[in-house]
Amino acid sequence: MPAKDEPVVIKKYANRRLYNTGTSTYVTLEDLAEMVKKGEDFSVQDAKTGEDITHSVLTQIIFELENKDGQNMLPISFLRQLISFYGDQMQMIVPSFLEQSMIAFSKEQERFREQLKASIGKSPMEMMKIATPMKAIEDQARRNIEMFQNAMRLFTPFPNAPQGSEPEQPKTNEKSDELKELKAQIAAMQRKIDSMG
């Protein structure tokens, strides 16, 4: 049995069966999805090689969930954008950006749930205050998109230059100002995340 802070080890065998070493039982992808929803930490290892294959198994769970009727959560435009970042210079930034965005979203969602729970049984006027957390979530998503777009501009400073022509060299001060602005936005976002916790 793993220590309290260590993730449960799930072993994946060649026949695709998954074995939970914490409970000594075979589990399914649906069982692993439930563990994720409950906040239970686990890692998946190839039973033969010991290789950590958690990433591919979690991706497989998302694929399975996306293929269930009415379960689609990832918009086509998002999937297209995500695919376009593979092999791109932005690929190294995307994981961190998505992770921070999901952390901020989760904190806002939890705050919204707490306010909803506290407001059950209150008057209609008090219930109208519930719209505030949703606006905060929308504002946070909008700020995340703006920050990401600004970061992309730093890595692609000449997006509109015609092919075959020499791009106009940006002034050093402009680039420095953009970098300062991006750093300030990232710091502001981090302060917002810290204040939510």
PDB file of C-alpha atoms in Angstrom:
ATOM      1  CA  MET A   1       0.000   0.000   0.000  1.00  0.00           C
ATOM      2  CA  PRO A   2       1.468   3.419  -0.943  1.00  0.00           C
ATOM      3  CA  ALA A   3       2.260   6.057   1.659  1.00  0.00           C
ATOM      4  CA  LYS A   4      -0.454   8.648   2.285  1.00  0.00           C
ATOM      5  CA  ASP A   5       1.122  11.332   0.045  1.00  0.00           C
ATOM      6  CA  GLU A   6       2.231   8.999  -2.725  1.00  0.00           C
ATOM      7  CA  PRO A   7       0.011   8.350  -5.726  1.00  0.00           C
ATOM      8  CA  VAL A   8      -1.601   4.937  -6.109  1.00  0.00           C
ATOM      9  CA  VAL A   9       0.153   2.866  -8.771  1.00  0.00           C
ATOM     10  CA  ILE A  10      -2.034   1.502 -11.546  1.00  0.00           C
ATOM     11  CA  LYS A  11      -0.371  -1.184 -13.645  1.00  0.00           C
ATOM     12  CA  LYS A  12      -1.385  -1.612 -17.272  1.00  0.00           C
ATOM     13  CA  TYR A  13      -0.873  -5.062 -18.716  1.00  0.00           C
ATOM     14  CA  ALA A  14      -0.359  -6.117 -22.339  1.00  0.00           C
ATOM     15  CA  ASN A  15      -4.001  -7.259 -22.515  1.00  0.00           C
ATOM     16  CA  ARG A  16      -4.956  -3.618 -21.698  1.00  0.00           C
ATOM     17  CA  ARG A  17      -6.226  -4.523 -18.239  1.00  0.00           C
ATOM     18  CA  LEU A  18      -5.570  -2.013 -15.493  1.00  0.00           C
ATOM     19  CA  TYR A  19      -4.696  -3.174 -11.979  1.00  0.00           C
ATOM     20  CA  ASN A  20      -5.001  -0.869  -8.953  1.00  0.00           C
ATOM     21  CA  THR A  21      -2.191  -1.864  -6.587  1.00  0.00           C
ATOM     22  CA  GLY A  22      -3.796   0.158  -3.769  1.00  0.00           C
ATOM     23  CA  THR A  23      -7.025  -1.853  -3.730  1.00  0.00           C
ATOM     24  CA  SER A  24      -5.646  -5.024  -5.386  1.00  0.00           C
ATOM     25  CA  THR A  25      -8.444  -4.960  -7.977  1.00  0.00           C
ATOM     26  CA  TYR A  26      -8.767  -4.578 -11.701  1.00  0.00           C
ATOM     27  CA  VAL A  27     -10.184  -1.220 -12.770  1.00  0.00           C
ATOM     28  CA  THR A  28     -11.512   0.389 -15.940  1.00  0.00           C
ATOM     29  CA  LEU A  29     -10.917   3.764 -17.541  1.00  0.00           C
ATOM     30  CA  GLU A  30     -14.256   4.834 -16.041  1.00  0.00           C
ATOM     31  CA  ASP A  31     -12.969   3.901 -12.587  1.00  0.00           C
ATOM     32  CA  LEU A  32      -9.856   6.007 -13.185  1.00  0.00           C
ATOM     33  CA  ALA A  33     -12.043   8.931 -14.341  1.00  0.00           C
ATOM     34  CA  GLU A  34     -13.978   8.668 -11.058  1.00  0.00           C
ATOM     35  CA  MET A  35     -10.708   8.653  -9.109  1.00  0.00           C
ATOM     36  CA  VAL A  36      -9.710  11.878 -10.884  1.00  0.00           C
ATOM     37  CA  LYS A  37     -13.076  13.471 -10.054  1.00  0.00           C
ATOM     38  CA  LYS A  38     -12.629  12.508  -6.390  1.00  0.00           C
ATOM     39  CA  GLY A  39      -9.144  14.028  -6.361  1.00  0.00           C
ATOM     40  CA  GLU A  40      -7.375  10.694  -5.854  1.00  0.00           C
ATOM     41  CA  ASP A  41      -3.824  10.830  -7.176  1.00  0.00           C
ATOM     42  CA  PHE A  42      -2.494   7.916  -9.211  1.00  0.00           C
ATOM     43  CA  SER A  43       0.177   7.085 -11.727  1.00  0.00           C
ATOM     44  CA  VAL A  44      -0.130   4.479 -14.448  1.00  0.00           C
ATOM     45  CA  GLN A  45       2.832   2.262 -15.252  1.00  0.00           C
ATOM     46  CA  ASP A  46       3.386  -0.269 -17.988  1.00  0.00           C
ATOM     47  CA  ALA A  47       3.442  -3.569 -16.078  1.00  0.00           C
ATOM     48  CA  LYS A  48       6.247  -5.014 -18.214  1.00  0.00           C
ATOM     49  CA  THR A  49       8.635  -2.049 -18.577  1.00  0.00           C
ATOM     50  CA  GLY A  50       7.696   0.096 -15.565  1.00  0.00           C
ATOM     51  CA  GLU A  51       7.416   3.124 -17.886  1.00  0.00           C
ATOM     52  CA  ASP A  52       5.130   5.913 -16.654  1.00  0.00           C
ATOM     53  CA  ILE A  53       2.221   6.074 -19.108  1.00  0.00           C
ATOM     54  CA  THR A  54      -0.089   8.280 -17.019  1.00  0.00           C
ATOM     55  CA  HIS A  55      -0.236  10.998 -19.680  1.00  0.00           C
ATOM     56  CA  SER A  56      -1.391   8.656 -22.445  1.00  0.00           C
ATOM     57  CA  VAL A  57      -3.967   6.957 -20.185  1.00  0.00           C
ATOM     58  CA  LEU A  58      -5.433  10.317 -19.074  1.00  0.00           C
ATOM     59  CA  THR A  59      -5.556  11.394 -22.721  1.00  0.00           C
ATOM     60  CA  GLN A  60      -7.361   8.139 -23.516  1.00  0.00           C
ATOM     61  CA  ILE A  61      -9.911   8.878 -20.762  1.00  0.00           C
ATOM     62  CA  ILE A  62     -10.579  12.312 -22.298  1.00  0.00           C
ATOM     63  CA  PHE A  63     -10.953  10.679 -25.724  1.00  0.00           C
ATOM     64  CA  GLU A  64     -13.467   8.167 -24.314  1.00  0.00           C
ATOM     65  CA  LEU A  65     -15.443  10.890 -22.520  1.00  0.00           C
ATOM     66  CA  GLU A  66     -15.492  13.117 -25.625  1.00  0.00           C
ATOM     67  CA  ASN A  67     -16.960  10.244 -27.640  1.00  0.00           C
ATOM     68  CA  LYS A  68     -19.912   9.729 -25.292  1.00  0.00           C
ATOM     69  CA  ASP A  69     -23.175  11.309 -26.422  1.00  0.00           C
ATOM     70  CA  GLY A  70     -23.641  14.776 -24.970  1.00  0.00           C
ATOM     71  CA  GLN A  71     -20.242  14.765 -23.261  1.00  0.00           C
ATOM     72  CA  ASN A  72     -18.328  16.968 -25.713  1.00  0.00           C
ATOM     73  CA  MET A  73     -16.530  19.623 -23.707  1.00  0.00           C
ATOM     74  CA  LEU A  74     -13.687  20.568 -26.046  1.00  0.00           C
ATOM     75  CA  PRO A  75     -14.890  22.867 -28.844  1.00  0.00           C
ATOM     76  CA  ILE A  76     -13.633  22.111 -32.356  1.00  0.00           C
ATOM     77  CA  SER A  77     -11.971  25.529 -32.583  1.00  0.00           C
ATOM     78  CA  PHE A  78     -10.030  24.797 -29.375  1.00  0.00           C
ATOM     79  CA  LEU A  79      -8.939  21.382 -30.688  1.00  0.00           C
ATOM     80  CA  ARG A  80      -7.766  22.951 -33.960  1.00  0.00           C
ATOM     81  CA  GLN A  81      -5.795  25.617 -32.104  1.00  0.00           C
ATOM     82  CA  LEU A  82      -4.265  23.035 -29.794  1.00  0.00           C
ATOM     83  CA  ILE A  83      -3.199  20.844 -32.724  1.00  0.00           C
ATOM     84  CA  SER A  84      -1.669  23.851 -34.474  1.00  0.00           C
ATOM     85  CA  PHE A  85       0.641  24.467 -31.495  1.00  0.00           C
ATOM     86  CA  TYR A  86       2.321  21.044 -31.764  1.00  0.00           C
ATOM     87  CA  GLY A  87       5.802  21.546 -33.208  1.00  0.00           C
ATOM     88  CA  ASP A  88       5.357  25.322 -33.002  1.00  0.00           C
ATOM     89  CA  GLN A  89       7.547  27.627 -30.935  1.00  0.00           C
ATOM     90  CA  MET A  90       4.526  28.190 -28.659  1.00  0.00           C
ATOM     91  CA  GLN A  91       4.378  24.496 -27.709  1.00  0.00           C
ATOM     92  CA  MET A  92       6.588  25.053 -24.666  1.00  0.00           C
ATOM     93  CA  ILE A  93       4.277  27.783 -23.284  1.00  0.00           C
ATOM     94  CA  VAL A  94       0.895  26.124 -23.878  1.00  0.00           C
ATOM     95  CA  PRO A  95       1.054  23.462 -21.089  1.00  0.00           C
ATOM     96  CA  SER A  96       1.887  26.002 -18.383  1.00  0.00           C
ATOM     97  CA  PHE A  97      -0.733  28.437 -19.665  1.00  0.00           C
ATOM     98  CA  LEU A  98      -3.444  25.762 -19.763  1.00  0.00           C
ATOM     99  CA  GLU A  99      -2.492  24.490 -16.313  1.00  0.00           C
ATOM    100  CA  GLN A 100      -2.634  27.984 -14.751  1.00  0.00           C
ATOM    101  CA  SER A 101      -5.918  28.714 -16.525  1.00  0.00           C
ATOM    102  CA  MET A 102      -7.485  25.511 -15.207  1.00  0.00           C
ATOM    103  CA  ILE A 103      -6.255  26.221 -11.670  1.00  0.00           C
ATOM    104  CA  ALA A 104      -7.821  29.688 -11.793  1.00  0.00           C
ATOM    105  CA  PHE A 105     -11.031  28.288 -13.300  1.00  0.00           C
ATOM    106  CA  SER A 106     -11.244  25.577 -10.615  1.00  0.00           C
ATOM    107  CA  LYS A 107     -10.842  28.120  -7.829  1.00  0.00           C
ATOM    108  CA  GLU A 108     -13.575  30.329  -9.322  1.00  0.00           C
ATOM    109  CA  GLN A 109     -15.810  27.272  -9.768  1.00  0.00           C
ATOM    110  CA  GLU A 110     -15.342  26.267  -6.131  1.00  0.00           C
ATOM    111  CA  ARG A 111     -16.140  29.778  -4.973  1.00  0.00           C
ATOM    112  CA  PHE A 112     -19.260  29.760  -7.157  1.00  0.00           C
ATOM    113  CA  ARG A 113     -20.382  26.422  -5.638  1.00  0.00           C
ATOM    114  CA  GLU A 114     -19.894  27.745  -2.114  1.00  0.00           C
ATOM    115  CA  GLN A 115     -21.932  30.867  -2.895  1.00  0.00           C
ATOM    116  CA  LEU A 116     -24.647  28.767  -4.514  1.00  0.00           C
ATOM    117  CA  LYS A 117     -24.796  26.448  -1.492  1.00  0.00           C
ATOM    118  CA  ALA A 118     -24.962  29.428   0.877  1.00  0.00           C
ATOM    119  CA  SER A 119     -27.739  31.092  -1.129  1.00  0.00           C
ATOM    120  CA  ILE A 120     -30.150  28.143  -1.353  1.00  0.00           C
ATOM    121  CA  GLY A 121     -33.332  29.124   0.421  1.00  0.00           C
ATOM    122  CA  LYS A 122     -32.698  32.846   0.140  1.00  0.00           C
ATOM    123  CA  SER A 123     -34.868  35.495  -1.462  1.00  0.00           C
ATOM    124  CA  PRO A 124     -34.878  36.049  -5.270  1.00  0.00           C
ATOM    125  CA  MET A 125     -32.959  39.314  -4.818  1.00  0.00           C
ATOM    126  CA  GLU A 126     -30.235  37.526  -2.891  1.00  0.00           C
ATOM    127  CA  MET A 127     -30.171  34.774  -5.523  1.00  0.00           C
ATOM    128  CA  MET A 128     -29.401  37.386  -8.202  1.00  0.00           C
ATOM    129  CA  LYS A 129     -26.000  37.940  -6.566  1.00  0.00           C
ATOM    130  CA  ILE A 130     -25.006  34.483  -7.869  1.00  0.00           C
ATOM    131  CA  ALA A 131     -24.390  35.954 -11.321  1.00  0.00           C
ATOM    132  CA  THR A 132     -21.279  37.695  -9.953  1.00  0.00           C
ATOM    133  CA  PRO A 133     -19.070  34.547  -9.809  1.00  0.00           C
ATOM    134  CA  MET A 134     -20.020  33.627 -13.379  1.00  0.00           C
ATOM    135  CA  LYS A 135     -18.967  37.099 -14.511  1.00  0.00           C
ATOM    136  CA  ALA A 136     -15.696  36.643 -12.623  1.00  0.00           C
ATOM    137  CA  ILE A 137     -15.093  33.340 -14.443  1.00  0.00           C
ATOM    138  CA  GLU A 138     -15.814  34.980 -17.802  1.00  0.00           C
ATOM    139  CA  ASP A 139     -13.515  37.909 -16.952  1.00  0.00           C
ATOM    140  CA  GLN A 140     -10.737  35.532 -15.910  1.00  0.00           C
ATOM    141  CA  ALA A 141     -11.075  33.568 -19.155  1.00  0.00           C
ATOM    142  CA  ARG A 142     -10.966  36.806 -21.162  1.00  0.00           C
ATOM    143  CA  ARG A 143      -7.814  37.949 -19.309  1.00  0.00           C
ATOM    144  CA  ASN A 144      -6.198  34.545 -19.886  1.00  0.00           C
ATOM    145  CA  ILE A 145      -6.868  34.796 -23.619  1.00  0.00           C
ATOM    146  CA  GLU A 146      -5.479  38.328 -23.768  1.00  0.00           C
ATOM    147  CA  MET A 147      -2.344  37.266 -21.889  1.00  0.00           C
ATOM    148  CA  PHE A 148      -1.861  34.299 -24.200  1.00  0.00           C
ATOM    149  CA  GLN A 149      -2.300  36.483 -27.298  1.00  0.00           C
ATOM    150  CA  ASN A 150       0.278  38.930 -25.951  1.00  0.00           C
ATOM    151  CA  ALA A 151       2.689  36.076 -25.323  1.00  0.00           C
ATOM    152  CA  MET A 152       2.160  34.827 -28.875  1.00  0.00           C
ATOM    153  CA  ARG A 153       2.957  38.301 -30.254  1.00  0.00           C
ATOM    154  CA  LEU A 154       6.343  38.181 -28.533  1.00  0.00           C
ATOM    155  CA  PHE A 155       7.228  34.970 -30.337  1.00  0.00           C
ATOM    156  CA  THR A 156       5.809  35.995 -33.709  1.00  0.00           C
ATOM    157  CA  PRO A 157       6.705  39.697 -33.974  1.00  0.00           C
ATOM    158  CA  PHE A 158       6.037  39.912 -37.739  1.00  0.00           C
ATOM    159  CA  PRO A 159       2.744  38.066 -38.326  1.00  0.00           C
ATOM    160  CA  ASN A 160       1.489  40.398 -41.068  1.00  0.00           C
ATOM    161  CA  ALA A 161       4.697  40.812 -43.065  1.00  0.00           C
ATOM    162  CA  PRO A 162       4.218  39.855 -46.735  1.00  0.00           C
ATOM    163  CA  GLN A 163       6.224  36.840 -47.822  1.00  0.00           C
ATOM    164  CA  GLY A 164       9.468  37.649 -49.591  1.00  0.00           C
ATOM    165  CA  SER A 165       9.755  41.129 -48.088  1.00  0.00           C
ATOM    166  CA  GLU A 166      12.020  42.177 -45.273  1.00  0.00           C
ATOM    167  CA  PRO A 167      10.033  42.770 -42.093  1.00  0.00           C
ATOM    168  CA  GLU A 168      10.410  46.126 -40.458  1.00  0.00           C
ATOM    169  CA  GLN A 169      12.654  45.773 -37.436  1.00  0.00           C
ATOM    170  CA  PRO A 170      10.810  46.672 -34.220  1.00  0.00           C
ATOM    171  CA  LYS A 171      12.358  49.266 -32.007  1.00  0.00           C
ATOM    172  CA  THR A 172      14.177  47.787 -29.024  1.00  0.00           C
ATOM    173  CA  ASN A 173      12.088  49.925 -26.695  1.00  0.00           C
ATOM    174  CA  GLU A 174       8.814  48.530 -28.116  1.00  0.00           C
ATOM    175  CA  LYS A 175       9.944  44.943 -27.581  1.00  0.00           C
ATOM    176  CA  SER A 176      11.140  45.775 -24.083  1.00  0.00           C
ATOM    177  CA  ASP A 177       7.827  47.487 -23.303  1.00  0.00           C
ATOM    178  CA  GLU A 178       5.854  44.481 -24.591  1.00  0.00           C
ATOM    179  CA  LEU A 179       7.943  42.163 -22.439  1.00  0.00           C
ATOM    180  CA  LYS A 180       7.414  44.371 -19.371  1.00  0.00           C
ATOM    181  CA  GLU A 181       3.674  44.478 -20.082  1.00  0.00           C
ATOM    182  CA  LEU A 182       3.514  40.691 -20.409  1.00  0.00           C
ATOM    183  CA  LYS A 183       5.458  40.204 -17.179  1.00  0.00           C
ATOM    184  CA  ALA A 184       3.103  42.630 -15.415  1.00  0.00           C
ATOM    185  CA  GLN A 185       0.073  40.721 -16.724  1.00  0.00           C
ATOM    186  CA  ILE A 186       1.518  37.399 -15.586  1.00  0.00           C
ATOM    187  CA  ALA A 187       2.299  38.861 -12.143  1.00  0.00           C
ATOM    188  CA  ALA A 188      -1.241  40.270 -11.904  1.00  0.00           C
ATOM    189  CA  MET A 189      -2.700  36.903 -12.831  1.00  0.00           C
ATOM    190  CA  GLN A 190      -0.530  35.165 -10.222  1.00  0.00           C
ATOM    191  CA  ARG A 191      -1.667  37.662  -7.555  1.00  0.00           C
ATOM    192  CA  LYS A 192      -5.293  36.991  -8.556  1.00  0.00           C
ATOM    193  CA  ILE A 193      -4.738  33.225  -8.278  1.00  0.00           C
ATOM    194  CA  ASP A 194      -2.993  33.629  -4.908  1.00  0.00           C
ATOM    195  CA  SER A 195      -5.783  35.828  -3.569  1.00  0.00           C
ATOM    196  CA  MET A 196      -8.381  33.178  -4.486  1.00  0.00           C
ATOM    197  CA  GLY A 197      -6.662  30.498  -2.419  1.00  0.00           C
TER     198      GLY A 197
END
